[in-house]
Coordinates of C-alpha atoms in Angstrom, one line a residue:
Chain A
M1 CA -65.2 -3.6 -25.0
C2 CA -66.1 -0.3 -23.4
Q3 CA -67.0 2.8 -25.3
L4 CA -65.3 6.2 -25.1
L5 CA -66.6 9.6 -26.1
G6 CA -64.6 12.8 -25.8
M7 CA -65.3 16.4 -26.8
N8 CA -62.9 19.4 -27.1
C9 CA -64.2 22.8 -28.2
N10 CA -63.1 26.4 -28.6
T11 CA -66.3 27.6 -27.0
P12 CA -68.5 26.0 -24.3
T13 CA -70.7 23.5 -26.2
D14 CA -73.7 21.4 -25.3
V15 CA -72.7 17.7 -25.6
T16 CA -76.3 16.4 -25.4
F17 CA -76.6 15.4 -29.1
S18 CA -73.5 13.2 -29.1
F19 CA -74.3 11.8 -25.6
A20 CA -77.9 10.9 -26.7
G21 CA -76.5 8.5 -29.3
F22 CA -73.6 7.4 -27.2
A23 CA -75.9 6.5 -24.2
Q24 CA -77.8 4.0 -26.4
R25 CA -74.6 1.9 -26.6
G26 CA -75.0 1.3 -22.8
G27 CA -77.2 -1.8 -23.1
R28 CA -79.4 -1.1 -26.1
T29 CA -77.4 -0.9 -29.4
D30 CA -74.3 -2.5 -27.8
H31 CA -73.4 -4.7 -24.8
H32 CA -71.9 -2.3 -22.3
A33 CA -74.4 -2.4 -19.5
D34 CA -72.1 -2.3 -16.6
G35 CA -72.2 1.4 -15.7
W36 CA -71.3 4.6 -17.3
G37 CA -70.0 8.0 -16.5
I38 CA -69.4 11.5 -17.9
A39 CA -67.3 14.4 -16.7
F40 CA -67.6 18.0 -17.9
F41 CA -65.1 20.7 -17.2
E42 CA -66.8 24.0 -16.4
G43 CA -64.0 26.6 -16.0
A44 CA -61.5 24.9 -13.7
G45 CA -64.3 22.9 -12.0
V46 CA -65.5 19.5 -13.0
R47 CA -68.9 17.9 -12.9
Q48 CA -68.7 14.1 -12.7
F49 CA -71.7 11.8 -13.1
V50 CA -71.2 8.1 -12.7
D51 CA -73.7 5.3 -12.4
V52 CA -73.8 1.5 -12.1
E53 CA -77.1 1.3 -14.0
P54 CA -76.9 0.8 -17.8
A55 CA -76.7 4.2 -19.5
C56 CA -79.7 3.5 -21.7
D57 CA -82.0 3.0 -18.6
S58 CA -80.3 5.2 -16.0
G59 CA -82.3 8.0 -14.4
L60 CA -79.1 9.9 -14.1
A61 CA -78.3 9.5 -17.8
K62 CA -81.8 10.7 -18.7
F63 CA -81.1 13.8 -16.5
V64 CA -77.8 14.5 -18.2
R65 CA -79.4 14.1 -21.6
G66 CA -81.8 16.9 -20.7
Y67 CA -79.4 19.1 -18.9
P68 CA -77.7 21.6 -21.2
I69 CA -74.3 21.7 -19.7
Q70 CA -71.9 23.9 -21.6
S71 CA -68.4 22.7 -21.6
R72 CA -65.2 22.9 -23.6
N73 CA -63.9 19.5 -22.5
V74 CA -66.0 16.4 -21.9
I75 CA -65.1 12.8 -21.4
S76 CA -67.7 10.0 -21.2
H77 CA -67.4 6.2 -20.9
I78 CA -69.7 3.2 -21.0
R79 CA -68.4 0.2 -19.2
K80 CA -68.4 -3.5 -20.0
A81 CA -66.9 -4.9 -16.9
T82 CA -63.8 -7.1 -17.6
V83 CA -61.6 -6.3 -14.6
G84 CA -63.2 -5.1 -11.4
E85 CA -66.8 -5.6 -10.2
V86 CA -69.7 -3.4 -11.2
R87 CA -69.3 -0.9 -8.4
L88 CA -69.5 2.9 -8.4
E89 CA -65.8 3.3 -7.6
N90 CA -65.0 1.3 -10.8
C91 CA -67.0 3.6 -13.1
H92 CA -65.0 5.8 -15.5
P93 CA -64.2 8.6 -15.9
F94 CA -61.8 8.9 -12.9
V95 CA -60.8 12.3 -11.5
R96 CA -57.7 13.4 -9.7
E97 CA -56.1 16.7 -8.9
L98 CA -52.5 17.6 -9.9
W99 CA -50.8 21.0 -9.8
G100 CA -54.1 22.6 -8.8
R101 CA -55.9 21.3 -11.9
Y102 CA -58.4 18.4 -12.1
W103 CA -57.5 15.6 -14.5
V104 CA -60.2 13.3 -16.0
F105 CA -59.4 9.9 -17.5
A106 CA -61.4 7.1 -19.1
H107 CA -60.0 3.9 -20.7
N108 CA -61.2 1.2 -23.0
G109 CA -59.3 -2.1 -23.2
D110 CA -57.6 -4.6 -21.0
L111 CA -54.2 -4.5 -19.5
K112 CA -52.7 -7.9 -18.8
D113 CA -50.4 -8.6 -15.9
Y114 CA -50.4 -4.9 -15.2
A115 CA -49.2 -4.0 -11.7
P116 CA -47.4 -0.6 -11.9
H117 CA -45.2 0.5 -9.0
L118 CA -47.4 3.2 -7.4
H119 CA -44.9 4.8 -4.9
G120 CA -46.3 8.3 -5.3
H121 CA -49.4 10.1 -4.2
F122 CA -52.0 8.6 -6.5
H123 CA -53.6 5.3 -5.5
P124 CA -56.7 3.5 -7.0
V125 CA -59.9 3.5 -5.0
G126 CA -61.5 0.8 -7.0
S127 CA -60.1 -2.4 -8.5
T128 CA -59.7 -1.7 -12.2
D129 CA -56.6 -1.9 -14.3
S130 CA -57.7 1.4 -15.8
E131 CA -57.6 3.4 -12.5
Q132 CA -54.1 1.9 -11.9
A133 CA -52.9 3.1 -15.3
F134 CA -54.4 6.6 -14.6
C135 CA -52.7 6.7 -11.2
W136 CA -49.4 5.7 -12.7
L137 CA -49.7 8.3 -15.5
M138 CA -50.4 11.0 -12.8
Q139 CA -47.5 9.8 -10.7
E140 CA -45.1 10.0 -13.6
L141 CA -46.4 13.4 -14.8
A142 CA -45.9 14.7 -11.3
K143 CA -42.3 13.4 -11.3
S144 CA -41.6 14.8 -14.7
H145 CA -42.7 18.4 -14.1
A146 CA -42.6 20.6 -11.0
S147 CA -45.7 22.5 -12.0
L148 CA -48.2 22.6 -14.9
P149 CA -46.2 22.8 -18.1
P150 CA -47.5 23.9 -21.5
V151 CA -49.6 21.5 -23.5
D152 CA -46.8 20.5 -25.9
E153 CA -44.5 19.6 -23.1
L154 CA -47.2 17.5 -21.5
T155 CA -47.7 15.8 -24.8
R156 CA -44.0 15.0 -25.1
T157 CA -44.0 13.5 -21.7
L158 CA -47.1 11.4 -22.4
R159 CA -45.5 10.1 -25.7
E160 CA -42.7 8.7 -23.5
L161 CA -45.0 7.3 -20.8
V162 CA -48.0 5.8 -22.8
P163 CA -46.1 3.0 -24.6
R164 CA -44.9 1.7 -21.2
V165 CA -48.6 1.1 -20.3
A166 CA -49.7 0.1 -23.8
R167 CA -47.3 -2.8 -24.1
H168 CA -49.5 -4.5 -21.4
G169 CA -52.5 -4.7 -23.6
T170 CA -55.2 -2.5 -25.2
F171 CA -54.9 1.1 -24.0
N172 CA -57.4 3.3 -25.8
F173 CA -57.9 6.3 -23.5
L174 CA -59.0 9.9 -23.2
L175 CA -57.4 12.3 -20.7
S176 CA -58.2 16.0 -20.1
N177 CA -57.1 18.7 -17.7
G178 CA -59.7 21.1 -18.9
E179 CA -57.3 22.8 -21.3
A180 CA -56.5 20.0 -23.8
L181 CA -57.9 16.5 -24.6
W182 CA -55.4 13.8 -25.2
A183 CA -56.6 10.7 -27.0
H184 CA -54.6 7.5 -27.5
A185 CA -55.6 4.5 -29.6
S186 CA -54.2 1.0 -29.3
T187 CA -57.0 -0.5 -31.4
K188 CA -60.1 1.6 -31.9
L189 CA -60.7 5.4 -31.8
C190 CA -61.8 7.9 -34.4
Y191 CA -62.5 11.7 -34.4
I192 CA -64.2 14.4 -36.4
V193 CA -63.8 18.2 -36.3
R194 CA -66.9 20.2 -36.9
Q195 CA -66.5 23.8 -38.0
H196 CA -67.9 26.4 -40.3
P197 CA -69.8 25.7 -42.6
F198 CA -71.7 23.4 -40.3
A199 CA -74.0 20.7 -41.8
S200 CA -76.5 18.4 -40.3
A201 CA -75.6 15.1 -38.7
Q202 CA -77.6 11.9 -38.3
L203 CA -76.9 9.8 -35.2
A204 CA -75.9 6.2 -35.9
D205 CA -77.4 4.8 -32.8
E206 CA -80.7 6.6 -32.5
D207 CA -83.2 8.1 -34.9
L208 CA -82.1 11.7 -34.3
A209 CA -80.6 14.3 -36.5
I210 CA -79.3 17.8 -35.7
D211 CA -78.5 20.8 -38.0
F212 CA -75.4 22.2 -36.3
A213 CA -75.7 25.4 -38.4
Q214 CA -78.7 26.3 -36.3
H215 CA -76.9 25.9 -33.0
T216 CA -73.5 27.4 -33.8
T217 CA -71.7 30.6 -34.8
P218 CA -69.1 30.6 -37.6
Q219 CA -66.3 30.8 -35.1
D220 CA -67.2 27.6 -33.2
R221 CA -65.1 24.5 -33.6
V222 CA -65.7 21.2 -32.0
A223 CA -63.6 18.0 -32.0
V224 CA -65.5 14.8 -31.1
V225 CA -63.5 11.6 -30.4
A226 CA -65.3 8.2 -30.1
T227 CA -64.6 4.5 -30.2
T228 CA -66.6 4.2 -33.4
P229 CA -68.3 6.9 -35.5
L230 CA -71.4 8.4 -33.7
T231 CA -73.0 9.7 -37.0
R232 CA -73.9 8.1 -40.3
N233 CA -73.3 10.9 -42.7
E234 CA -70.0 12.4 -41.6
T235 CA -66.5 11.3 -42.4
W236 CA -64.6 10.3 -39.2
T237 CA -60.8 10.0 -39.2
T238 CA -59.5 6.7 -37.7
F239 CA -56.5 6.7 -35.3
A240 CA -53.5 4.6 -36.3
P241 CA -52.5 1.9 -33.7
G242 CA -50.3 3.6 -31.1
E243 CA -51.3 7.1 -32.1
L244 CA -51.5 9.8 -29.5
R245 CA -53.3 13.0 -30.5
V246 CA -53.9 16.1 -28.5
F247 CA -56.9 18.4 -29.2
V248 CA -56.9 22.1 -28.2
D249 CA -59.7 24.6 -29.1
G250 CA -61.6 22.0 -31.1
A251 CA -58.7 20.9 -33.4
P252 CA -55.9 18.3 -33.3
L253 CA -52.5 19.9 -32.8
A254 CA -49.9 18.9 -35.5
G255 CA -47.3 16.3 -34.6
Chain B
M1 CA -72.6 32.3 6.5
C2 CA -72.7 29.0 4.6
Q3 CA -74.8 26.0 5.8
L4 CA -73.5 22.5 6.4
L5 CA -75.3 19.2 6.4
G6 CA -73.8 15.8 7.2
M7 CA -75.2 12.3 7.7
N8 CA -73.5 9.2 9.0
C9 CA -75.4 5.9 9.3
N10 CA -75.0 2.3 10.2
T11 CA -76.9 1.2 7.1
P12 CA -77.3 2.9 3.7
T13 CA -80.0 5.6 4.2
D14 CA -81.9 8.0 1.9
V15 CA -80.9 11.6 2.7
T16 CA -83.8 13.2 0.7
F17 CA -85.8 14.2 3.7
S18 CA -83.0 16.2 5.4
F19 CA -81.9 17.6 2.0
A20 CA -85.4 18.8 1.2
G21 CA -85.4 21.2 4.2
F22 CA -81.7 22.0 3.8
A23 CA -82.0 23.0 0.1
Q24 CA -84.6 25.6 1.1
R25 CA -81.8 27.5 2.9
G26 CA -80.1 28.1 -0.4
G27 CA -81.9 31.3 -1.3
R28 CA -85.5 30.8 0.1
T29 CA -85.5 30.6 3.9
D30 CA -81.9 31.9 4.2
H31 CA -79.4 33.9 2.2
H32 CA -77.0 31.4 0.7
A33 CA -77.7 31.7 -2.9
D34 CA -74.1 31.3 -4.3
G35 CA -74.1 27.6 -5.2
W36 CA -74.4 24.4 -3.3
G37 CA -73.1 20.9 -3.4
I38 CA -73.6 17.4 -2.0
A39 CA -71.4 14.3 -2.0
F40 CA -72.5 10.8 -1.2
F41 CA -70.3 7.8 -0.6
E42 CA -71.6 4.6 -2.2
G43 CA -69.2 1.8 -1.2
A44 CA -65.8 3.3 -1.8
G45 CA -67.1 5.4 -4.6
V46 CA -68.4 9.0 -4.3
R47 CA -71.1 10.9 -6.2
Q48 CA -70.5 14.6 -6.1
F49 CA -73.1 17.1 -7.3
V50 CA -72.1 20.8 -7.3
D51 CA -73.9 23.7 -8.8
V52 CA -73.6 27.5 -9.0
E53 CA -77.4 28.0 -9.1
P54 CA -79.2 28.6 -5.8
A55 CA -80.1 25.3 -4.2
C56 CA -83.8 26.2 -4.0
D57 CA -84.0 26.8 -7.8
S58 CA -81.4 24.5 -9.1
G59 CA -82.6 21.8 -11.6
L60 CA -79.8 19.6 -10.2
A61 CA -81.0 20.0 -6.6
K62 CA -84.5 19.1 -7.8
F63 CA -83.1 16.0 -9.4
V64 CA -81.1 15.1 -6.2
R65 CA -84.2 15.6 -4.0
G66 CA -86.0 13.0 -6.1
Y67 CA -83.2 10.5 -6.5
P68 CA -83.2 8.0 -3.7
I69 CA -79.5 7.6 -3.2
Q70 CA -78.7 5.2 -0.4
S71 CA -75.5 6.2 1.4
R72 CA -73.8 5.8 4.8
N73 CA -71.9 9.1 4.6
V74 CA -73.2 12.3 3.1
I75 CA -71.9 15.9 3.2
S76 CA -73.8 18.8 1.7
H77 CA -73.1 22.5 1.6
I78 CA -74.9 25.7 0.6
R79 CA -72.6 28.6 -0.1
K80 CA -72.7 32.3 0.7
A81 CA -69.6 33.5 -1.2
T82 CA -67.3 35.5 1.0
V83 CA -63.9 34.5 -0.4
G84 CA -63.7 33.3 -4.0
E85 CA -66.0 34.0 -6.9
V86 CA -69.3 32.1 -7.6
R87 CA -67.7 29.5 -9.8
L88 CA -68.1 25.7 -10.0
E89 CA -64.5 25.0 -8.7
N90 CA -65.4 27.0 -5.6
C91 CA -68.5 25.0 -4.7
H92 CA -68.2 22.6 -1.7
P93 CA -67.9 19.7 -1.0
F94 CA -64.4 19.2 -2.3
V95 CA -63.1 15.7 -3.1
R96 CA -59.5 14.4 -3.0
E97 CA -58.0 10.9 -3.0
L98 CA -55.5 9.8 -0.2
W99 CA -54.3 6.3 0.5
G100 CA -56.7 4.9 -2.1
R101 CA -59.7 6.4 -0.4
Y102 CA -61.8 9.4 -1.4
W103 CA -62.1 12.3 1.1
V104 CA -64.9 14.8 1.1
F105 CA -64.8 18.2 2.8
A106 CA -67.1 21.1 3.3
H107 CA -66.4 24.3 5.4
N108 CA -68.5 27.1 6.8
G109 CA -66.8 30.2 8.0
D110 CA -64.0 32.6 7.1
L111 CA -60.2 32.2 7.6
K112 CA -58.3 35.4 7.8
D113 CA -54.8 35.9 6.5
Y114 CA -54.7 32.2 5.8
A115 CA -52.0 31.1 3.4
P116 CA -50.8 27.6 4.5
H117 CA -47.5 26.2 3.1
L118 CA -48.7 23.7 0.6
H119 CA -45.5 21.9 -0.3
G120 CA -47.1 18.5 -0.8
H121 CA -49.4 16.9 -3.4
F122 CA -52.6 18.7 -2.7
H123 CA -53.3 22.0 -4.3
P124 CA -56.5 24.0 -4.5
V125 CA -58.1 24.3 -8.0
G126 CA -60.4 27.2 -7.0
S127 CA -59.8 30.3 -4.9
T128 CA -61.4 29.6 -1.6
D129 CA -59.8 29.6 1.8
S130 CA -61.8 26.4 2.4
E131 CA -60.1 24.4 -0.3
Q132 CA -56.7 25.6 0.9
A133 CA -57.6 24.4 4.4
F134 CA -58.7 21.0 3.0
C135 CA -55.5 20.6 1.0
W136 CA -53.4 21.5 4.1
L137 CA -55.3 18.9 6.2
M138 CA -54.8 16.3 3.5
Q139 CA -51.1 17.1 3.2
E140 CA -50.6 16.9 6.9
L141 CA -52.6 13.6 7.2
A142 CA -50.4 12.2 4.4
K143 CA -47.3 13.2 6.3
S144 CA -48.5 11.8 9.6
H145 CA -49.5 8.3 8.4
A146 CA -47.9 6.0 5.8
S147 CA -51.2 4.4 5.0
L148 CA -54.8 4.6 6.1
P149 CA -54.8 4.3 10.0
P150 CA -57.8 3.4 12.2
V151 CA -60.5 6.0 12.8
D152 CA -59.3 6.8 16.3
E153 CA -55.7 7.5 15.1
L154 CA -57.0 9.8 12.4
T155 CA -59.1 11.6 15.0
R156 CA -56.0 12.1 17.3
T157 CA -54.1 13.5 14.3
L158 CA -57.0 15.8 13.4
R159 CA -57.2 17.1 17.0
E160 CA -53.6 18.3 16.6
L161 CA -54.0 19.7 13.2
V162 CA -57.4 21.5 13.3
P163 CA -56.5 24.1 15.9
R164 CA -53.7 25.3 13.6
V165 CA -56.3 26.2 11.0
A166 CA -59.1 27.3 13.5
R167 CA -56.9 30.1 15.0
H168 CA -57.2 31.9 11.6
G169 CA -61.0 32.3 12.0
T170 CA -64.2 30.4 11.8
F171 CA -63.6 26.7 10.9
N172 CA -66.9 24.8 11.1
F173 CA -66.3 21.8 8.8
L174 CA -67.4 18.3 7.9
L175 CA -64.9 15.7 6.6
S176 CA -65.5 12.1 5.6
N177 CA -63.6 9.2 4.1
G178 CA -66.7 7.0 3.7
E179 CA -65.9 5.2 7.0
A180 CA -66.4 8.0 9.5
L181 CA -67.7 11.6 9.6
W182 CA -65.6 14.2 11.4
A183 CA -67.4 17.4 12.4
H184 CA -65.7 20.4 13.9
A185 CA -67.4 23.5 15.3
S186 CA -65.8 26.9 15.8
T187 CA -69.1 28.7 16.2
K188 CA -72.2 26.8 15.0
L189 CA -72.9 23.1 14.5
C190 CA -75.4 20.7 16.1
Y191 CA -76.3 17.0 15.7
I192 CA -79.0 14.5 16.4
V193 CA -78.9 10.7 16.5
R194 CA -82.0 9.0 15.4
Q195 CA -82.5 5.4 16.4
H196 CA -85.2 2.9 17.7
P197 CA -87.8 3.8 18.7
F198 CA -88.1 6.2 15.7
A199 CA -90.6 9.0 15.9
S200 CA -91.8 11.5 13.3
A201 CA -90.0 14.7 12.5
Q202 CA -91.2 18.1 11.2
L203 CA -88.9 20.1 8.9
A204 CA -88.1 23.5 10.2
D205 CA -87.7 25.0 6.7
E206 CA -90.5 23.4 4.7
D207 CA -94.0 22.2 5.5
L208 CA -93.0 18.6 5.4
A209 CA -93.1 15.8 8.0
I210 CA -91.8 12.3 8.0
D211 CA -92.5 9.3 10.3
F212 CA -89.1 7.6 10.4
A213 CA -90.7 4.5 12.0
Q214 CA -92.3 3.7 8.6
H215 CA -88.9 3.9 6.8
T216 CA -86.6 2.2 9.2
T217 CA -85.8 -1.1 10.9
P218 CA -85.1 -1.2 14.7
Q219 CA -81.4 -1.8 13.9
D220 CA -81.0 1.5 11.9
R221 CA -79.1 4.4 13.4
V222 CA -78.5 7.7 11.7
A223 CA -76.6 10.8 12.9
V224 CA -77.4 14.1 11.2
V225 CA -75.1 17.1 11.7
A226 CA -76.2 20.6 10.6
T227 CA -75.3 24.2 11.1
T228 CA -78.7 24.8 12.8
P229 CA -81.4 22.2 13.7
L230 CA -83.3 21.0 10.6
T231 CA -86.4 19.9 12.5
R232 CA -88.7 21.6 14.9
N233 CA -89.8 18.8 17.2
E234 CA -86.5 17.0 18.0
T235 CA -83.8 17.9 20.4
W236 CA -80.5 18.7 18.7
T237 CA -77.2 18.7 20.6
T238 CA -75.1 21.8 20.1
F239 CA -71.3 21.5 19.6
A240 CA -69.1 23.4 22.0
P241 CA -66.7 25.9 20.4
G242 CA -63.6 24.1 19.3
E243 CA -65.2 20.7 19.6
L244 CA -64.3 17.9 17.1
R245 CA -66.6 14.9 17.0
V246 CA -66.3 11.8 15.0
F247 CA -69.4 9.8 14.0
V248 CA -69.2 6.1 13.0
D249 CA -72.2 3.8 12.3
G250 CA -74.6 6.6 13.1
A251 CA -73.3 7.5 16.6
P252 CA -70.7 9.9 18.0
L253 CA -67.6 8.1 19.3
A254 CA -66.7 8.9 22.9
G255 CA -63.8 11.2 23.7

């Protein structure tokens, strides 16, 4: 199974601590050695880094770990190839533009007998079921709204669309347009909100701890979503099967 | 004026030599210190690196210079902001998907009073005239062909479309879908084809020389397109004003 990591914050935040532990899962502490990727929003722009090397060995991953990118929305993925070869175009996260915004998507799970009718303007470049599902979601969002709607309207539309994909298999995913982070769990996803008073955290996958109080202001709030808890000494909230949550400004919205 | 660099090859080739000289133009040997970007095709996938730091100082540019990415199609750009702020979303090259292929575009020049009717599915994320022109080209290509046509058909369509943009100002651009590299000059663009027997080349912008014979096989062929010649001791061919050329497998196609 692949691994997902998402971050949504109320102020641009450095993701390197979470990414340091997460990247160990790409071939070292877990078996997901078939490429990885990370995408950061920076304003309306996106930086996307993808690689077919295992994340724990990749020169690019080492560079990202040391590069203090400040972002309010981050999605990362470590891939265990199940459908589609180990090729760059099959590495998540995927990026598309809709309504003059970039959309970033990463998926964990397998969709069986999944061949959506892609009659619109979004077509997969690679050969994964995941990119097909992303293109279908983009197509259906484009049909449902003439221009970018508010976050709660997008969430309502996604609540209608997502079950139509999820019935084909396991559909744990992260989706962001730079404003909000949507997270859906079929089987495995959890999250934590870090806010004042900040404590220290101990990475589960690497011998590394951080005292967030030294790196934050009392106003900062950060939500982190991951396949399994990234830290040992914090309490993560598990998603219920079929649950779709949306995070804005570092906190889950009600509903 | 911004600077463009394109490479099209018949075999995956390392762009680091040309990029080393080119990156010096981002703030050191020339005044284009408002960000830079580079995109490489790798199979059907694309790596895009963009940065708002000057290319000569950027940590990311340093990383790219040392990272031996092997690609058959590369587009790079150093930006002198004229329209649109210095923000990540305004850095070229821009990437969009059409017909299940990624398309990469970078532009040098200014378009005056340019407000194309974007009624299709491609909308700019940033505020540059360049991204507007790219979205319009993608929209019109999508209207002209139901699916990916052969390169020569795409070239015919582009020959009809490009003058409709170019009449608004200076429209030097590079465009690639990973199969071909299209290059159009309003004012300033030149190219060179390197093939057997390979000689050595001396960078114009940095004290660096390379003997291509040591890094190539007799079958290799590489076309490099740039705003101005990147080397001192080679003969570059200048584009005529209004000329659109397409490069496939490291050579310009006739016509």
